[in-house]
């Protein structure tokens, strides 16, 4: 049984990288099987269709992101600006280690609404929690008063923008490499700190 679980996980890992690099449409189950070193039938044993595999990749990615963010929230200092910084860095960390994850963000925007909604539904409790937390901190005067939903949307738009518009960002001298991601992360942190400091 452990071997089967390992094979399933390996299929998900390789599919995540391939989908992120080349897109959902461009990658076939044959390519994924070849990358893993198994027959296509083995992929189909674990995932009855390509659509099922795509959904499982997205579900796993969303769950992994939720775990990373939860860990950052638990270990962050009490200061709200420090906590925001910890969460932003936690969100960027997987993308810095595995740039193909940014490609998945790009691909999610190309999926039919019902398919992308399943991904966002997994993350919605985290977003709702973040909005409530910001409202409490703003009411307590620890963060500058504003619309927490829009602040989170702006931060999200920054992350999705780098995934979906890397060519446009090259015009301003930004490159989608590890150093570029760190630079962008640091600028986003500085922007949020400046915008929300009391």
mmCIF file of N, CA, C and O in Angstrom, residues 115-183:
data_model
loop_
_atom_site.group_PDB
_atom_site.id
_atom_site.type_symbol
_atom_site.label_atom_id
_atom_site.label_comp_id
_atom_site.label_asym_id
_atom_site.label_seq_id
_atom_site.Cartn_x
_atom_site.Cartn_y
_atom_site.Cartn_z
ATOM 1 N N UNK A 115 -14.684 24.826 -12.247
ATOM 2 C CA UNK A 115 -13.437 24.154 -11.886
ATOM 3 C C UNK A 115 -12.568 25.056 -11.010
ATOM 4 O O UNK A 115 -11.993 24.608 -10.018
ATOM 5 N N UNK A 116 -12.466 26.339 -11.346
ATOM 6 C CA UNK A 116 -11.641 27.241 -10.538
ATOM 7 C C UNK A 116 -12.302 27.547 -9.204
ATOM 8 O O UNK A 116 -11.620 27.799 -8.212
ATOM 9 N N UNK A 117 -13.625 27.483 -9.148
ATOM 10 C CA UNK A 117 -14.329 27.750 -7.895
ATOM 11 C C UNK A 117 -13.985 26.721 -6.830
ATOM 12 O O UNK A 117 -13.909 27.040 -5.647
ATOM 13 N N UNK A 118 -13.752 25.475 -7.243
ATOM 14 C CA UNK A 118 -13.383 24.450 -6.258
ATOM 15 C C UNK A 118 -12.064 24.801 -5.588
ATOM 16 O O UNK A 118 -11.878 24.576 -4.401
ATOM 17 N N UNK A 119 -11.138 25.362 -6.356
ATOM 18 C CA UNK A 119 -9.853 25.783 -5.803
ATOM 19 C C UNK A 119 -10.054 26.943 -4.828
ATOM 20 O O UNK A 119 -9.563 26.918 -3.702
ATOM 21 N N UNK A 120 -10.793 27.954 -5.266
ATOM 22 C CA UNK A 120 -11.002 29.118 -4.406
ATOM 23 C C UNK A 120 -11.842 28.771 -3.178
ATOM 24 O O UNK A 120 -11.641 29.357 -2.109
ATOM 25 N N UNK A 121 -12.754 27.803 -3.304
ATOM 26 C CA UNK A 121 -13.553 27.387 -2.150
ATOM 27 C C UNK A 121 -12.675 26.801 -1.046
ATOM 28 O O UNK A 121 -12.957 26.969 0.139
ATOM 29 N N UNK A 122 -11.586 26.140 -1.444
ATOM 30 C CA UNK A 122 -10.672 25.583 -0.459
ATOM 31 C C UNK A 122 -9.965 26.695 0.303
ATOM 32 O O UNK A 122 -9.712 26.576 1.503
ATOM 33 N N UNK A 123 -9.663 27.790 -0.390
ATOM 34 C CA UNK A 123 -8.938 28.902 0.237
ATOM 35 C C UNK A 123 -9.858 29.917 0.915
ATOM 36 O O UNK A 123 -9.401 30.719 1.726
ATOM 37 N N UNK A 124 -11.156 29.874 0.611
ATOM 38 C CA UNK A 124 -12.083 30.875 1.141
ATOM 39 C C UNK A 124 -12.073 30.972 2.666
ATOM 40 O O UNK A 124 -12.072 32.089 3.207
ATOM 41 N N UNK A 125 -12.045 29.863 3.414
ATOM 42 C CA UNK A 125 -12.014 30.008 4.879
ATOM 43 C C UNK A 125 -10.799 30.798 5.369
ATOM 44 O O UNK A 125 -10.906 31.580 6.316
ATOM 45 N N UNK A 126 -9.655 30.612 4.711
ATOM 46 C CA UNK A 126 -8.458 31.379 5.077
ATOM 47 C C UNK A 126 -8.651 32.863 4.808
ATOM 48 O O UNK A 126 -8.280 33.710 5.616
ATOM 49 N N UNK A 127 -9.223 33.174 3.650
ATOM 50 C CA UNK A 127 -9.448 34.571 3.284
ATOM 51 C C UNK A 127 -10.448 35.203 4.244
ATOM 52 O O UNK A 127 -10.226 36.317 4.743
ATOM 53 N N UNK A 128 -11.532 34.495 4.545
ATOM 54 C CA UNK A 128 -12.537 35.020 5.479
ATOM 55 C C UNK A 128 -11.912 35.276 6.853
ATOM 56 O O UNK A 128 -12.196 36.295 7.495
ATOM 57 N N UNK A 129 -11.078 34.368 7.279
ATOM 58 C CA UNK A 129 -10.397 34.537 8.569
ATOM 59 C C UNK A 129 -9.487 35.763 8.533
ATOM 60 O O UNK A 129 -9.429 36.537 9.491
ATOM 61 N N UNK A 130 -8.770 35.954 7.429
ATOM 62 C CA UNK A 130 -7.870 37.106 7.299
ATOM 63 C C UNK A 130 -8.662 38.414 7.337
ATOM 64 O O UNK A 130 -8.241 39.387 7.975
ATOM 65 N N UNK A 131 -9.803 38.446 6.665
ATOM 66 C CA UNK A 131 -10.636 39.652 6.659
ATOM 67 C C UNK A 131 -11.109 39.959 8.080
ATOM 68 O O UNK A 131 -11.024 41.098 8.541
ATOM 69 N N UNK A 132 -11.591 38.935 8.787
ATOM 70 C CA UNK A 132 -12.067 39.155 10.166
ATOM 71 C C UNK A 132 -10.912 39.644 11.058
ATOM 72 O O UNK A 132 -11.094 40.556 11.863
ATOM 73 N N UNK A 133 -9.736 39.037 10.901
ATOM 74 C CA UNK A 133 -8.584 39.437 11.706
ATOM 75 C C UNK A 133 -8.226 40.899 11.438
ATOM 76 O O UNK A 133 -8.006 41.669 12.368
ATOM 77 N N UNK A 134 -8.197 41.288 10.170
ATOM 78 C CA UNK A 134 -7.879 42.684 9.829
ATOM 79 C C UNK A 134 -8.918 43.638 10.398
ATOM 80 O O UNK A 134 -8.571 44.718 10.888
ATOM 81 N N UNK A 135 -10.188 43.266 10.324
ATOM 82 C CA UNK A 135 -11.242 44.125 10.878
ATOM 83 C C UNK A 135 -11.027 44.350 12.370
ATOM 84 O O UNK A 135 -11.160 45.473 12.866
ATOM 85 N N UNK A 136 -10.679 43.292 13.100
ATOM 86 C CA UNK A 136 -10.428 43.402 14.541
ATOM 87 C C UNK A 136 -9.226 44.316 14.795
ATOM 88 O O UNK A 136 -9.275 45.204 15.663
ATOM 89 N N UNK A 137 -8.144 44.103 14.056
ATOM 90 C CA UNK A 137 -6.928 44.916 14.245
ATOM 91 C C UNK A 137 -7.184 46.380 13.878
ATOM 92 O O UNK A 137 -6.668 47.287 14.533
ATOM 93 N N UNK A 138 -7.980 46.624 12.847
ATOM 94 C CA UNK A 138 -8.303 48.006 12.462
ATOM 95 C C UNK A 138 -9.188 48.666 13.518
ATOM 96 O O UNK A 138 -8.976 49.825 13.879
ATOM 97 N N UNK A 139 -10.149 47.915 14.033
ATOM 98 C CA UNK A 139 -11.025 48.461 15.071
ATOM 99 C C UNK A 139 -10.259 48.774 16.347
ATOM 100 O O UNK A 139 -10.584 49.722 17.062
ATOM 101 N N UNK A 140 -9.224 47.977 16.620
ATOM 102 C CA UNK A 140 -8.406 48.200 17.819
ATOM 103 C C UNK A 140 -7.373 49.301 17.610
ATOM 104 O O UNK A 140 -6.663 49.667 18.542
ATOM 105 N N UNK A 141 -7.282 49.829 16.385
ATOM 106 C CA UNK A 141 -6.331 50.890 16.099
ATOM 107 C C UNK A 141 -4.906 50.397 15.869
ATOM 108 O O UNK A 141 -3.968 51.184 15.846
ATOM 109 N N UNK A 142 -4.747 49.092 15.686
ATOM 110 C CA UNK A 142 -3.407 48.539 15.467
ATOM 111 C C UNK A 142 -3.033 48.510 13.988
ATOM 112 O O UNK A 142 -1.864 48.346 13.648
ATOM 113 N N UNK A 143 -4.021 48.644 13.121
ATOM 114 C CA UNK A 143 -3.803 48.802 11.680
ATOM 115 C C UNK A 143 -4.619 49.996 11.218
ATOM 116 O O UNK A 143 -5.699 50.276 11.777
ATOM 117 N N UNK A 144 -4.131 50.701 10.206
ATOM 118 C CA UNK A 144 -4.866 51.836 9.656
ATOM 119 C C UNK A 144 -6.209 51.349 9.118
ATOM 120 O O UNK A 144 -6.295 50.300 8.503
ATOM 121 N N UNK A 145 -7.236 52.130 9.377
ATOM 122 C CA UNK A 145 -8.582 51.785 8.943
ATOM 123 C C UNK A 145 -8.654 51.750 7.420
ATOM 124 O O UNK A 145 -8.094 52.608 6.747
ATOM 125 N N UNK A 146 -9.277 50.735 6.891
ATOM 126 C CA UNK A 146 -9.465 50.577 5.455
ATOM 127 C C UNK A 146 -10.422 49.421 5.222
ATOM 128 O O UNK A 146 -11.040 48.916 6.152
ATOM 129 N N UNK A 147 -10.531 48.998 3.991
ATOM 130 C CA UNK A 147 -11.393 47.868 3.640
ATOM 131 C C UNK A 147 -10.526 46.612 3.581
ATOM 132 O O UNK A 147 -9.757 46.439 2.633
ATOM 133 N N UNK A 148 -10.627 45.726 4.597
ATOM 134 C CA UNK A 148 -9.772 44.541 4.632
ATOM 135 C C UNK A 148 -9.900 43.669 3.380
ATOM 136 O O UNK A 148 -8.910 43.120 2.904
ATOM 137 N N UNK A 149 -11.106 43.558 2.846
ATOM 138 C CA UNK A 149 -11.295 42.728 1.642
ATOM 139 C C UNK A 149 -10.499 43.277 0.466
ATOM 140 O O UNK A 149 -9.890 42.510 -0.294
ATOM 141 N N UNK A 150 -10.477 44.613 0.326
ATOM 142 C CA UNK A 150 -9.721 45.208 -0.777
ATOM 143 C C UNK A 150 -8.216 45.090 -0.567
ATOM 144 O O UNK A 150 -7.467 44.877 -1.520
ATOM 145 N N UNK A 151 -7.769 45.217 0.678
ATOM 146 C CA UNK A 151 -6.340 45.048 0.959
ATOM 147 C C UNK A 151 -5.897 43.645 0.564
ATOM 148 O O UNK A 151 -4.879 43.459 -0.111
ATOM 149 N N UNK A 152 -6.678 42.643 0.954
ATOM 150 C CA UNK A 152 -6.348 41.255 0.612
ATOM 151 C C UNK A 152 -6.441 41.049 -0.893
ATOM 152 O O UNK A 152 -5.596 40.383 -1.499
ATOM 153 N N UNK A 153 -7.446 41.655 -1.525
ATOM 154 C CA UNK A 153 -7.580 41.535 -2.983
ATOM 155 C C UNK A 153 -6.372 42.147 -3.699
ATOM 156 O O UNK A 153 -5.884 41.598 -4.693
ATOM 157 N N UNK A 154 -5.876 43.290 -3.204
ATOM 158 C CA UNK A 154 -4.696 43.912 -3.815
ATOM 159 C C UNK A 154 -3.464 43.021 -3.678
ATOM 160 O O UNK A 154 -2.673 42.875 -4.616
ATOM 161 N N UNK A 155 -3.289 42.422 -2.495
ATOM 162 C CA UNK A 155 -2.153 41.512 -2.301
ATOM 163 C C UNK A 155 -2.294 40.293 -3.208
ATOM 164 O O UNK A 155 -1.326 39.862 -3.854
ATOM 165 N N UNK A 156 -3.502 39.751 -3.294
ATOM 166 C CA UNK A 156 -3.758 38.601 -4.166
ATOM 167 C C UNK A 156 -3.508 38.966 -5.629
ATOM 168 O O UNK A 156 -2.900 38.207 -6.386
ATOM 169 N N UNK A 157 -3.954 40.156 -6.024
ATOM 170 C CA UNK A 157 -3.764 40.590 -7.412
ATOM 171 C C UNK A 157 -2.277 40.721 -7.749
ATOM 172 O O UNK A 157 -1.865 40.457 -8.879
ATOM 173 N N UNK A 158 -1.473 41.101 -6.768
ATOM 174 C CA UNK A 158 -0.033 41.179 -6.997
ATOM 175 C C UNK A 158 0.529 39.802 -7.317
ATOM 176 O O UNK A 158 1.287 39.621 -8.270
ATOM 177 N N UNK A 159 0.141 38.812 -6.521
ATOM 178 C CA UNK A 159 0.639 37.447 -6.722
ATOM 179 C C UNK A 159 0.129 36.881 -8.050
ATOM 180 O O UNK A 159 0.901 36.324 -8.833
ATOM 181 N N UNK A 160 -1.161 37.041 -8.322
ATOM 182 C CA UNK A 160 -1.685 36.498 -9.577
ATOM 183 C C UNK A 160 -1.157 37.268 -10.777
ATOM 184 O O UNK A 160 -0.951 36.695 -11.840
ATOM 185 N N UNK A 161 -0.902 38.554 -10.601
ATOM 186 C CA UNK A 161 -0.358 39.351 -11.695
ATOM 187 C C UNK A 161 1.005 38.874 -12.136
ATOM 188 O O UNK A 161 1.297 38.806 -13.326
ATOM 189 N N UNK A 162 1.862 38.504 -11.168
ATOM 190 C CA UNK A 162 3.183 38.021 -11.572
ATOM 191 C C UNK A 162 3.084 36.683 -12.272
ATOM 192 O O UNK A 162 3.917 36.358 -13.105
ATOM 193 N N UNK A 163 2.047 35.927 -11.943
ATOM 194 C CA UNK A 163 1.882 34.631 -12.589
ATOM 195 C C UNK A 163 1.305 34.762 -13.992
ATOM 196 O O UNK A 163 1.675 34.030 -14.904
ATOM 197 N N UNK A 164 0.402 35.711 -14.159
ATOM 198 C CA UNK A 164 -0.308 35.794 -15.438
ATOM 199 C C UNK A 164 0.283 36.798 -16.410
ATOM 200 O O UNK A 164 0.030 36.730 -17.600
ATOM 201 N N UNK A 165 1.068 37.758 -15.905
ATOM 202 C CA UNK A 165 1.597 38.814 -16.765
ATOM 203 C C UNK A 165 3.116 39.000 -16.658
ATOM 204 O O UNK A 165 3.597 40.132 -16.578
ATOM 205 N N UNK A 166 3.903 37.916 -16.696
ATOM 206 C CA UNK A 166 5.348 38.100 -16.531
ATOM 207 C C UNK A 166 5.975 38.939 -17.640
ATOM 208 O O UNK A 166 6.922 39.678 -17.404
ATOM 209 N N UNK A 167 5.432 38.866 -18.843
ATOM 210 C CA UNK A 167 5.990 39.662 -19.948
ATOM 211 C C UNK A 167 5.781 41.153 -19.709
ATOM 212 O O UNK A 167 6.677 41.956 -19.947
ATOM 213 N N UNK A 168 4.605 41.519 -19.232
ATOM 214 C CA UNK A 168 4.340 42.930 -18.952
ATOM 215 C C UNK A 168 5.252 43.438 -17.842
ATOM 216 O O UNK A 168 5.729 44.568 -17.886
ATOM 217 N N UNK A 169 5.534 42.580 -16.865
ATOM 218 C CA UNK A 169 6.397 42.994 -15.764
ATOM 219 C C UNK A 169 7.857 43.111 -16.186
ATOM 220 O O UNK A 169 8.619 43.864 -15.588
ATOM 221 N N UNK A 170 8.242 42.397 -17.223
ATOM 222 C CA UNK A 170 9.619 42.526 -17.726
ATOM 223 C C UNK A 170 9.879 43.937 -18.255
ATOM 224 O O UNK A 170 11.005 44.422 -18.228
ATOM 225 N N UNK A 171 8.822 44.601 -18.722
ATOM 226 C CA UNK A 171 8.946 45.969 -19.222
ATOM 227 C C UNK A 171 9.480 46.897 -18.133
ATOM 228 O O UNK A 171 10.231 47.822 -18.410
ATOM 229 N N UNK A 172 9.106 46.619 -16.886
ATOM 230 C CA UNK A 172 9.570 47.465 -15.781
ATOM 231 C C UNK A 172 10.818 46.881 -15.117
ATOM 232 O O UNK A 172 11.222 47.309 -14.040
ATOM 233 N N UNK A 173 11.414 45.881 -15.765
ATOM 234 C CA UNK A 173 12.677 45.336 -15.279
ATOM 235 C C UNK A 173 12.565 44.209 -14.281
ATOM 236 O O UNK A 173 13.538 43.847 -13.636
ATOM 237 N N UNK A 174 11.375 43.620 -14.159
ATOM 238 C CA UNK A 174 11.204 42.516 -13.221
ATOM 239 C C UNK A 174 11.346 41.192 -13.957
ATOM 240 O O UNK A 174 10.800 41.016 -15.041
ATOM 241 N N UNK A 175 12.075 40.253 -13.382
ATOM 242 C CA UNK A 175 12.247 38.922 -13.972
ATOM 243 C C UNK A 175 11.643 37.860 -13.074
ATOM 244 O O UNK A 175 11.771 37.925 -11.845
ATOM 245 N N UNK A 176 11.013 36.881 -13.697
ATOM 246 C CA UNK A 176 10.350 35.803 -12.952
ATOM 247 C C UNK A 176 11.351 34.728 -12.551
ATOM 248 O O UNK A 176 11.255 33.579 -12.955
ATOM 249 N N UNK A 177 12.333 35.117 -11.753
ATOM 250 C CA UNK A 177 13.284 34.152 -11.214
ATOM 251 C C UNK A 177 13.263 34.257 -9.693
ATOM 252 O O UNK A 177 12.498 35.043 -9.120
ATOM 253 N N UNK A 178 14.090 33.480 -9.016
ATOM 254 C CA UNK A 178 14.065 33.473 -7.557
ATOM 255 C C UNK A 178 14.371 34.856 -6.982
ATOM 256 O O UNK A 178 13.675 35.341 -6.085
ATOM 257 N N UNK A 179 15.400 35.508 -7.527
ATOM 258 C CA UNK A 179 15.739 36.855 -7.036
ATOM 259 C C UNK A 179 14.588 37.825 -7.288
ATOM 260 O O UNK A 179 14.269 38.660 -6.430
ATOM 261 N N UNK A 180 13.938 37.718 -8.455
ATOM 262 C CA UNK A 180 12.802 38.585 -8.764
ATOM 263 C C UNK A 180 11.630 38.353 -7.832
ATOM 264 O O UNK A 180 10.967 39.301 -7.392
ATOM 265 N N UNK A 181 11.361 37.088 -7.517
ATOM 266 C CA UNK A 181 10.268 36.773 -6.595
ATOM 267 C C UNK A 181 10.548 37.335 -5.204
ATOM 268 O O UNK A 181 9.659 37.893 -4.563
ATOM 269 N N UNK A 182 11.781 37.203 -4.754
ATOM 270 C CA UNK A 182 12.122 37.748 -3.434
ATOM 271 C C UNK A 182 11.992 39.270 -3.420
ATOM 272 O O UNK A 182 11.514 39.848 -2.449
ATOM 273 N N UNK A 183 12.430 39.893 -4.506
ATOM 274 C CA UNK A 183 12.327 41.354 -4.600
ATOM 275 C C UNK A 183 10.866 41.794 -4.571
ATOM 276 O O UNK A 183 10.490 42.730 -3.863
#
